[in-house]
Each structure stands twice: as C-alpha cells, then as structure tokens.
Coordinates of C-alpha atoms in Angstrom, one line a residue:
X1 CA 86.9 -112.4 -136.6
X2 CA 89.7 -113.5 -135.6
X3 CA 91.0 -114.8 -138.5
X4 CA 89.8 -111.4 -140.8
X5 CA 93.0 -109.5 -141.9
X6 CA 94.9 -111.8 -144.5
X7 CA 92.7 -112.0 -147.6
X8 CA 92.7 -108.3 -147.5
X9 CA 96.2 -107.5 -147.4
X10 CA 97.1 -109.9 -150.0
X11 CA 94.5 -107.9 -152.1
X12 CA 96.2 -105.0 -151.6
X13 CA 99.1 -105.8 -154.3
X14 CA 96.2 -106.5 -157.0
X15 CA 96.2 -101.9 -155.9
X16 CA 99.6 -100.9 -156.8
X17 CA 100.4 -98.3 -158.9
X18 CA 101.0 -101.0 -161.7
X19 CA 97.9 -101.9 -161.4
X20 CA 96.5 -98.6 -161.8
X21 CA 98.8 -97.7 -164.7
X22 CA 97.8 -100.9 -166.6
X23 CA 94.4 -100.3 -166.1
X24 CA 94.3 -96.4 -167.0
X25 CA 96.4 -97.3 -170.0
X26 CA 94.3 -100.2 -171.4
X27 CA 90.8 -97.9 -170.4
X28 CA 91.9 -95.1 -172.9
X29 CA 93.3 -97.4 -175.5
X30 CA 90.7 -99.6 -175.4
X31 CA 88.0 -98.3 -173.2
X32 CA 86.1 -101.3 -171.4
X33 CA 87.0 -104.2 -173.8
X34 CA 89.6 -105.8 -172.1
X35 CA 87.7 -105.9 -168.4
X36 CA 87.5 -109.8 -169.1
X37 CA 91.1 -109.8 -168.9
X38 CA 91.0 -108.5 -165.4
X39 CA 88.1 -110.8 -164.2
X40 CA 90.1 -113.7 -165.5
X41 CA 92.8 -112.7 -163.6
X42 CA 91.4 -112.3 -160.7
X43 CA 89.6 -115.7 -160.6
X44 CA 92.6 -117.4 -161.0
X45 CA 94.2 -115.0 -158.5
X46 CA 91.7 -116.4 -156.3
X47 CA 92.3 -120.1 -157.2
X48 CA 95.8 -120.0 -156.6
X49 CA 95.6 -117.3 -153.2
X50 CA 93.1 -120.0 -151.8
X51 CA 95.4 -122.7 -152.2
X52 CA 98.5 -120.7 -150.7
X53 CA 96.2 -120.5 -147.8
X54 CA 95.2 -123.9 -147.7
X55 CA 98.7 -124.7 -147.6
X56 CA 100.1 -122.8 -144.3
X57 CA 96.5 -124.2 -142.6
X58 CA 96.9 -127.7 -142.9
X59 CA 100.8 -128.0 -142.4
X60 CA 102.0 -124.8 -140.3
X61 CA 104.4 -124.1 -142.6
X62 CA 104.1 -121.3 -145.0
X63 CA 105.9 -121.9 -149.1
X64 CA 109.2 -120.7 -148.6
X65 CA 110.0 -123.3 -145.9
X66 CA 108.3 -126.3 -147.7
X67 CA 110.6 -125.1 -150.7
X68 CA 113.3 -124.7 -148.3
X69 CA 112.4 -128.3 -147.1
X70 CA 111.7 -129.9 -150.7
X71 CA 115.0 -129.3 -151.9
X72 CA 118.6 -129.4 -152.8
X73 CA 121.3 -127.0 -151.1
X74 CA 121.9 -125.0 -154.8
X75 CA 118.4 -125.5 -155.6
X76 CA 117.0 -123.7 -153.2
X77 CA 119.2 -120.8 -153.3
X78 CA 118.6 -120.3 -157.2
X79 CA 114.6 -120.6 -156.2
X80 CA 115.3 -117.5 -153.0
X81 CA 117.0 -115.5 -155.7
X82 CA 113.7 -116.1 -158.0
X83 CA 111.9 -115.0 -155.3
X84 CA 113.6 -111.8 -154.3
X85 CA 113.5 -110.8 -157.9
X86 CA 110.1 -110.9 -158.0
X87 CA 109.6 -108.7 -154.6
X88 CA 111.7 -106.2 -156.2
X89 CA 109.6 -106.4 -159.6
X90 CA 106.7 -106.0 -157.4
X91 CA 108.7 -103.1 -155.9
X92 CA 109.6 -101.1 -159.1
X93 CA 106.1 -99.9 -160.1
X94 CA 105.3 -98.8 -156.4
X95 CA 108.4 -96.7 -156.3
X96 CA 107.1 -94.9 -159.8
X97 CA 103.7 -95.1 -158.9
X98 CA 104.1 -93.5 -155.8
X99 CA 107.3 -90.8 -157.5
X100 CA 104.6 -89.9 -159.5
X101 CA 101.9 -89.1 -156.9
X102 CA 104.3 -86.9 -155.5
X103 CA 105.3 -85.0 -158.3
X104 CA 101.0 -84.8 -159.6
X105 CA 100.4 -83.5 -155.9
X106 CA 103.5 -81.3 -154.7
X107 CA 105.3 -80.7 -158.2
X108 CA 108.1 -82.7 -157.0
X109 CA 110.7 -83.9 -159.8
X110 CA 109.6 -88.1 -161.0
X111 CA 113.8 -88.5 -159.4
X112 CA 112.9 -86.1 -156.3
X113 CA 110.3 -88.1 -155.7
X114 CA 111.7 -91.8 -156.0
X115 CA 114.1 -91.1 -153.6
X116 CA 111.7 -89.5 -151.1
X117 CA 110.2 -92.8 -151.5
X118 CA 112.4 -94.6 -149.3
X119 CA 111.9 -92.2 -146.3
X120 CA 107.8 -92.5 -146.6
X121 CA 107.6 -96.2 -146.3
X122 CA 110.4 -96.0 -143.5
X123 CA 108.2 -93.7 -141.6
X124 CA 104.8 -95.8 -141.8
X125 CA 106.5 -98.6 -140.9
X126 CA 107.5 -96.8 -137.7
X127 CA 103.5 -96.4 -136.9
X128 CA 104.5 -100.2 -135.2
X129 CA 105.8 -98.7 -132.4
X130 CA 102.2 -97.1 -131.5
X131 CA 100.8 -100.3 -131.8
X132 CA 99.5 -103.0 -134.6
X133 CA 95.9 -101.5 -134.6
X134 CA 97.2 -98.9 -135.7
X135 CA 99.2 -99.7 -138.7
X136 CA 96.2 -101.7 -139.5
X137 CA 93.3 -98.9 -139.3
X138 CA 96.6 -96.7 -141.2
X139 CA 96.4 -99.5 -144.9
X140 CA 92.6 -99.7 -144.4
X141 CA 92.7 -95.9 -144.6
X142 CA 94.6 -95.6 -147.5
X143 CA 92.8 -98.3 -149.5
X144 CA 89.5 -96.9 -148.6
X145 CA 90.9 -93.1 -150.0
X146 CA 91.7 -95.0 -152.7
X147 CA 88.3 -96.5 -153.5
X148 CA 86.5 -93.1 -152.6
X149 CA 88.8 -91.2 -155.1
X150 CA 87.4 -93.7 -157.7
X151 CA 84.1 -94.5 -157.0
X152 CA 83.5 -90.4 -156.5
X153 CA 84.5 -89.8 -159.9
X154 CA 82.7 -93.2 -161.2
X155 CA 79.6 -91.2 -160.1
X156 CA 80.5 -88.6 -162.6
X157 CA 81.9 -90.4 -165.4
X158 CA 78.4 -92.9 -165.3
X159 CA 79.6 -95.4 -167.6
X160 CA 77.7 -97.3 -169.6
X161 CA 76.6 -100.6 -168.1
X162 CA 76.0 -102.4 -170.6
X163 CA 79.6 -102.0 -171.9
X164 CA 80.7 -103.0 -169.0
X165 CA 78.8 -106.2 -168.7
X166 CA 80.2 -107.1 -172.4
X167 CA 83.6 -105.9 -171.7
X168 CA 83.6 -108.2 -168.8
X169 CA 82.5 -111.1 -170.4
X170 CA 82.6 -111.1 -173.9
X171 CA 86.8 -111.3 -174.4
X172 CA 87.6 -109.2 -178.1
X173 CA 91.7 -107.8 -178.6
X174 CA 90.9 -105.6 -181.3
X175 CA 92.9 -102.7 -182.2
X176 CA 96.4 -101.2 -181.9
X177 CA 98.5 -102.6 -179.0
X178 CA 95.5 -104.8 -178.0
X179 CA 97.4 -108.0 -177.2
X180 CA 100.3 -106.0 -175.4
X181 CA 97.9 -104.5 -173.2
X182 CA 96.4 -107.1 -171.9
X183 CA 99.6 -109.3 -171.4
X184 CA 100.3 -106.3 -169.1
X185 CA 96.9 -106.7 -167.3
X186 CA 97.6 -110.1 -166.9
X187 CA 100.6 -109.7 -165.3
X188 CA 99.6 -106.6 -163.2
X189 CA 97.5 -109.2 -161.5
X190 CA 100.1 -111.8 -160.3
X191 CA 102.1 -111.4 -157.8
X192 CA 104.9 -114.5 -156.9
X193 CA 105.0 -112.5 -153.5
X194 CA 101.6 -112.9 -152.5
X195 CA 102.0 -116.7 -152.5
X196 CA 104.8 -116.2 -149.9
X197 CA 102.9 -114.3 -148.0
X198 CA 99.0 -115.5 -147.3
X199 CA 100.9 -118.7 -146.9
X200 CA 103.0 -117.3 -144.4
X201 CA 99.8 -114.8 -142.9
X202 CA 97.7 -118.0 -142.5
X203 CA 99.5 -119.2 -139.6
X204 CA 99.4 -116.0 -137.3
X205 CA 95.6 -116.7 -136.5
X206 CA 94.8 -119.3 -134.3
X207 CA 93.1 -122.5 -136.0
X208 CA 91.7 -125.2 -134.0
X209 CA 93.6 -128.3 -134.4
X210 CA 90.8 -130.7 -135.5
X211 CA 90.1 -131.9 -139.0
X212 CA 86.8 -129.9 -138.5
X213 CA 88.4 -126.6 -137.3
X214 CA 90.9 -126.9 -140.4
X215 CA 88.1 -127.2 -143.0
X216 CA 86.7 -124.3 -141.1
X217 CA 89.2 -122.0 -141.7
X218 CA 90.3 -123.1 -145.1
X219 CA 86.7 -122.2 -146.6
X220 CA 86.7 -118.8 -143.9
X221 CA 90.2 -117.7 -146.1
X222 CA 88.5 -118.7 -149.0
X223 CA 85.5 -116.4 -148.5
X224 CA 87.4 -113.7 -146.7
X225 CA 89.9 -113.9 -149.8
X226 CA 87.0 -113.5 -152.6
X227 CA 85.2 -110.6 -150.6
X228 CA 88.5 -109.1 -150.8
X229 CA 89.1 -109.7 -154.4
X230 CA 85.6 -108.9 -155.4
X231 CA 86.4 -105.2 -154.0
X232 CA 89.6 -105.7 -155.7
X233 CA 88.1 -106.3 -158.9
X234 CA 85.2 -103.3 -158.5
X235 CA 88.6 -100.8 -158.2
X236 CA 90.3 -101.8 -161.2
X237 CA 86.7 -101.5 -163.4
X238 CA 86.6 -98.0 -161.8
X239 CA 89.7 -97.4 -162.6
X240 CA 89.6 -98.7 -166.2
X241 CA 86.5 -96.4 -167.0
X242 CA 87.8 -93.1 -165.6
X243 CA 90.6 -93.2 -168.0
X244 CA 90.6 -90.9 -170.5
X245 CA 88.1 -88.4 -168.4
X246 CA 88.8 -84.8 -167.0
X247 CA 85.0 -84.6 -165.0
X248 CA 86.8 -82.8 -162.3
X249 CA 88.6 -80.5 -164.5
X250 CA 91.9 -79.6 -162.5
X251 CA 90.5 -81.4 -159.2
X252 CA 90.6 -85.2 -161.7
X253 CA 94.8 -84.6 -161.3
X254 CA 94.7 -84.4 -157.5
X255 CA 91.9 -86.6 -157.5
X256 CA 94.6 -89.1 -159.0
X257 CA 97.6 -88.5 -157.3
X258 CA 96.1 -89.1 -153.8
X259 CA 94.5 -92.6 -155.2
X260 CA 98.1 -93.2 -156.7
X261 CA 100.3 -92.3 -153.1
X262 CA 97.5 -93.9 -151.2
X263 CA 97.7 -97.3 -153.4
X264 CA 102.0 -97.1 -153.4
X265 CA 102.2 -96.3 -149.8
X266 CA 99.7 -99.2 -148.3
X267 CA 100.6 -101.7 -150.9
X268 CA 104.8 -101.9 -149.9
X269 CA 103.9 -102.6 -146.7
X270 CA 102.6 -105.9 -147.9
X271 CA 105.5 -106.3 -150.2
X272 CA 108.0 -105.9 -146.8
X273 CA 107.0 -108.5 -145.1
X274 CA 106.3 -110.9 -147.8
X275 CA 110.1 -110.2 -148.0
X276 CA 110.8 -111.3 -144.9
X277 CA 108.9 -114.0 -144.8
X278 CA 110.9 -115.3 -147.8
X279 CA 113.4 -114.4 -146.3
X280 CA 113.3 -116.1 -143.0
X281 CA 111.9 -119.6 -145.1
X282 CA 114.2 -120.1 -147.7
X283 CA 117.3 -118.6 -145.0
X284 CA 115.9 -119.3 -142.1
X285 CA 117.5 -115.4 -141.7
X286 CA 115.2 -112.9 -140.0
X287 CA 115.9 -109.5 -140.1
X288 CA 114.5 -106.0 -138.7
X289 CA 111.0 -104.6 -141.2
X290 CA 112.7 -101.2 -141.7
X291 CA 116.1 -102.7 -142.4
X292 CA 114.4 -105.6 -144.8
X293 CA 112.5 -102.6 -146.9
X294 CA 115.6 -100.4 -147.1
X295 CA 117.5 -102.9 -148.9
X296 CA 114.5 -104.0 -151.1
X297 CA 113.8 -100.4 -152.2
X298 CA 117.2 -99.2 -152.6
X299 CA 117.5 -102.0 -155.2
X300 CA 114.7 -101.2 -156.6
X301 CA 115.2 -97.7 -156.6
X302 CA 118.1 -97.9 -158.7
X303 CA 116.3 -98.6 -162.3
X304 CA 113.4 -96.4 -161.3
X305 CA 116.4 -93.2 -160.4
X306 CA 118.1 -94.5 -164.0
X307 CA 115.0 -94.3 -166.1
X308 CA 113.5 -91.5 -164.5
X309 CA 116.9 -89.6 -165.2
X310 CA 117.1 -90.2 -168.0
X311 CA 113.7 -91.1 -169.9
X312 CA 111.3 -88.9 -167.7
X313 CA 108.0 -89.3 -166.8
X314 CA 107.7 -91.0 -170.0
X315 CA 110.1 -93.3 -169.8
X316 CA 108.8 -94.2 -165.9
X317 CA 105.2 -95.1 -166.9
X318 CA 107.0 -97.5 -169.7
X319 CA 109.3 -99.7 -166.5
X320 CA 105.7 -100.0 -164.6
X321 CA 104.2 -102.3 -167.2
X322 CA 107.7 -104.1 -168.2
X323 CA 108.2 -104.1 -164.1
X324 CA 104.0 -106.2 -164.2
X325 CA 105.4 -107.9 -167.8
X326 CA 108.5 -109.6 -165.9
X327 CA 106.3 -110.8 -162.9
X328 CA 103.9 -112.4 -165.6
X329 CA 107.2 -114.3 -167.3
X330 CA 108.4 -115.7 -164.0
X331 CA 105.2 -117.4 -162.6
X332 CA 103.7 -118.2 -165.8
X333 CA 107.0 -119.5 -166.6
X334 CA 106.7 -123.4 -166.5
X335 CA 102.8 -123.2 -168.0
X336 CA 104.1 -121.4 -171.2
X337 CA 107.4 -123.3 -171.0
X338 CA 106.9 -125.3 -174.7
X339 CA 106.3 -122.0 -176.5
X340 CA 109.1 -120.2 -174.8
X341 CA 111.2 -123.1 -176.1
X342 CA 109.8 -122.8 -179.6
X343 CA 109.9 -119.1 -179.9
X344 CA 112.8 -118.8 -178.2
X345 CA 114.8 -121.5 -180.6
X346 CA 113.3 -120.6 -183.5
X347 CA 113.6 -117.2 -183.1
X348 CA 117.4 -117.8 -182.5
X349 CA 118.0 -119.6 -185.4
X350 CA 116.1 -117.2 -187.2
X351 CA 118.3 -113.9 -186.5
X352 CA 121.6 -116.4 -186.3
X353 CA 121.3 -117.5 -190.1
X354 CA 120.0 -113.7 -191.1
X355 CA 122.6 -111.4 -189.2
X356 CA 125.6 -109.9 -190.8
X357 CA 127.9 -111.4 -188.1
X358 CA 130.6 -113.9 -189.5
X359 CA 130.8 -117.7 -189.7
X360 CA 133.2 -117.5 -186.3
X361 CA 130.7 -114.5 -184.7
X362 CA 127.8 -117.2 -185.8
X363 CA 129.9 -119.6 -183.8
X364 CA 130.3 -117.7 -180.8
X365 CA 127.4 -116.9 -180.3
X366 CA 125.3 -120.4 -180.9
X367 CA 128.0 -121.8 -178.4
X368 CA 127.0 -119.8 -175.4
X369 CA 123.3 -119.2 -176.4
X370 CA 122.6 -123.1 -176.5
X371 CA 123.9 -124.6 -173.1
X372 CA 121.8 -121.7 -171.7
X373 CA 119.1 -122.7 -173.2
X374 CA 119.5 -126.8 -172.4
X375 CA 120.3 -125.8 -168.9
X376 CA 116.7 -123.5 -169.1
X377 CA 115.2 -126.6 -170.2
X378 CA 116.8 -129.6 -168.1
X379 CA 115.9 -127.2 -164.7
X380 CA 112.7 -127.0 -165.6
X381 CA 112.0 -130.6 -166.5
X382 CA 114.2 -131.7 -163.2
X383 CA 111.3 -129.1 -160.8
X384 CA 108.6 -130.7 -162.6
X385 CA 109.3 -134.6 -162.5
X386 CA 112.0 -134.6 -158.9
X387 CA 110.7 -137.2 -155.9
X388 CA 109.5 -134.9 -153.3
X389 CA 110.9 -135.4 -150.8
X390 CA 108.8 -133.6 -148.3
X391 CA 104.6 -134.9 -147.0
X392 CA 102.6 -131.5 -147.4
X393 CA 98.9 -133.8 -146.4
X394 CA 98.4 -135.3 -143.6
X395 CA 99.1 -138.7 -144.2
X396 CA 96.5 -141.1 -143.2
X397 CA 96.0 -144.9 -143.6
X398 CA 92.7 -146.8 -144.7
X399 CA 92.3 -148.9 -141.3
X400 CA 92.9 -145.5 -139.3
X401 CA 89.9 -143.3 -141.5
X402 CA 87.8 -146.2 -141.2
X403 CA 88.3 -145.9 -137.2
X404 CA 87.9 -142.3 -137.1
X405 CA 84.9 -142.1 -139.6
X406 CA 82.9 -144.8 -136.3
X407 CA 84.3 -142.1 -133.6
X408 CA 83.2 -139.4 -135.7
X409 CA 85.9 -138.3 -138.3
X410 CA 84.9 -134.2 -138.0
X411 CA 86.2 -134.7 -134.6
X412 CA 89.5 -136.2 -134.6
X413 CA 93.0 -134.0 -133.9
X414 CA 96.1 -134.2 -135.8
X415 CA 99.9 -133.9 -134.9
X416 CA 100.5 -130.7 -135.4
X417 CA 98.9 -127.0 -134.7
X418 CA 98.7 -124.5 -137.9
X419 CA 99.8 -121.9 -136.0
X420 CA 103.3 -119.9 -135.7
X421 CA 104.5 -118.7 -132.4
X422 CA 107.5 -117.3 -134.7
X423 CA 105.6 -115.6 -136.5
X424 CA 103.3 -113.6 -134.2
X425 CA 104.9 -111.2 -134.4
X426 CA 104.2 -109.6 -137.9
X427 CA 101.3 -106.6 -137.4
X428 CA 98.1 -108.7 -137.7
X429 CA 95.3 -109.3 -134.8
X430 CA 96.0 -112.3 -132.9

C-alpha cells in the first residue's frame, strides 16, 4: 500500500474536461464507432507512462532533471518552454470545462466562470494545510462523483453491448468529420506533462535499493497504472455512450454539470504539480504551489476569457478541442516528422504558386518561412542523433554480472536510492 497513488493521480489527466468534451462530441456524431481510438490511445498511454515511471524508479531522477543534465543550455530552455506550453495547453480545457459547469449549475456567464476558476483551485490547494490525506480524499471523492454521475446515467441508457464491443475493436472512420473527431479524441488522451509528473511521483515512494526491489516497484507501478487507466477507459466509454441522450430529463444537465465540475477541479491539481516538477527539474527553481497555480492559471485564463467573451459558449467549446490538438501535435512531433515536413513544404509551395501576391511579396515570404522550416528540421535531427551525455541505466560489466549472479543477483544493491527527500513535500503519503 505504500506505493498506491501515482498511477491514479496520473490517470486524472485522462478524465479532464477536454476528454469529456471530445467524448461527447464524438459520441453525438458517431455513436460508438470511435471507441477504438480511446482504447488505442490509453494502451499507448499505459506503455509511455510505465516507461516514465521506470525512468524515475531506476535512475532516481525524474524526466525534467534528465533533460537538464542531457542537453546544452539553449536546448534545455527550449524544451522547458515546450513543456510549460504543454502544461498551459492542458490547463485550458480545465478552465473552460469548469466555467461550463458553473454556467450549467449556477447560470454564471462563461466568461465569469473563467475568472472564478482561478480562485476555486487555490481553495482546493489550500486544503494541504489540513493534511495530505484530506487532499487525496477530496480528489478521490471528486473522481467517484464523476464516475457515479456517468455510470448512473449509463444504467438508464443501457447501450447495446454488441455495438460497444464493435466500436472498441473494429476501427472505422465513416461519416462527416470522423477524422477530425478521432484526432481530437487521441489528442485529448495524450498528456505530455503526465510524463514529467509520473516520473517524479514515483520518487516520493521508498523503494528497496536492490535490483529485486526496483524490479518489483516497476512491476507494481505498471499494474497500478494499468488498473487506473482501465477505470479511465470505462468512464470514457460511459461518456461516449450517454452523449446525445436525455434519459433523466432536466436532471441530465445537472448531472453533467456536477461531473464536469469534479473533472475540472481534480485534473487541475495534478496539472499544477506537473508544472512544479517541470520548473524544478529544468531550472532548479522552486515555487510555492499556490503561486505556481496562479501563474499557470492566469496564462491559461487569457485565451479562455477572450474566446468566451467573443465566441460565447460555442467558441469556448471549440477551444477545448483546439487545445487537445495542440497537445498531440507536440508530443507526436518526432513520430510524424516526415509527414509534417512533406505537407508543410508542399502546401506552402502550392500556396506560393497560386496566391495573388506580387513576386516581391512571394520572395519576401519565402525568405522568412523556408529558413524557419530548415531550422525546425535541423533541430529535430540534432535531438535525435546527438551523443548522450548522461547514463540513464545501471551500468555493469560482464565480469561483475557473472560474479553477482553467483552471489544471487536479485539481492545485490545499487549505488543510489530511488527515493528523493527533496520531493517528499508533494501531497502524497510516504
């Protein structure tokens, strides 16, 4: 039980308002046909999250600290800025989602709800003064409220089991807007800041400083993350299943508002700590939790407030989806680098050929854009093929391996303890 916590706290990111919004949109437009996207997304999330947890357990450092040690100063600051942008982009759906919930429950204008979200989160973080367990209990209560709302409504909807199973295991992209909804679903499930968070959370747990102890901890964190993400999968399926229904009449709106409020508040807390670890790891800079949350939330409020005032509820809803797409474009950049370059270059060249600008204007635009594209390509190639500066594994020679096997390798100790006293102040039980 000493290791319980990291997987469940990380899973909150997969239940944020961005996920709920994209789930509802996909369910309303395509019923159960896009459930396979959620399943694939969470399977890959489990793989990546387990790697992040293993990184922290085996090396005693979290991801941001490894990036700081690995890359030169300029690259380090660029990665830090990208990580901060990812945290802020993940916070935008939480701001808008909480504002929507306040609008549904109390008829507060969306722009007013956006302003209130900063104060509400600070109040929740203030509960740390009354003990770690109380904050964890509150997060658990919020998650159970959210799950209870959707599972309760699901019991009235009673979706066809055969259609749900087909949607989970038979990929389809039929109908207008299916591709865009699938991208939004996948983007909402990929949380870059979760990698920094998970690799740091495991360091708050004391692990036996031996190969056997580390292997056991890695296996346990994998099982815990798998169970937590399975629960997240069930909740996402429930959200898709109840979209477009009104089985509870006017109460459906209230139930959705309560679930949305619980989702926004619980996921905001974990996002705040992810930002703390990013700042501490890259810059070796510590900041009060309430101040860190206030800074992140103020930055996230600006685009949310502008869109809610100008575009109203419809514009705010679109902003949630846009923020999800921004996240996926960052985290999957290396995987689709070839496709990005191809479409970016061909699309830009096609625009240059067919636009109505004069020749001088085209030349000026080309002089600006083509160097930026070249810098982008060179930067990615540099990050992929540069020589490693730090060792992120336990380095043992063949001779020492043979000797240790004779003595019983499972019991040999290592030269570091994967437990961090400086991370013990996070709101998790020791």
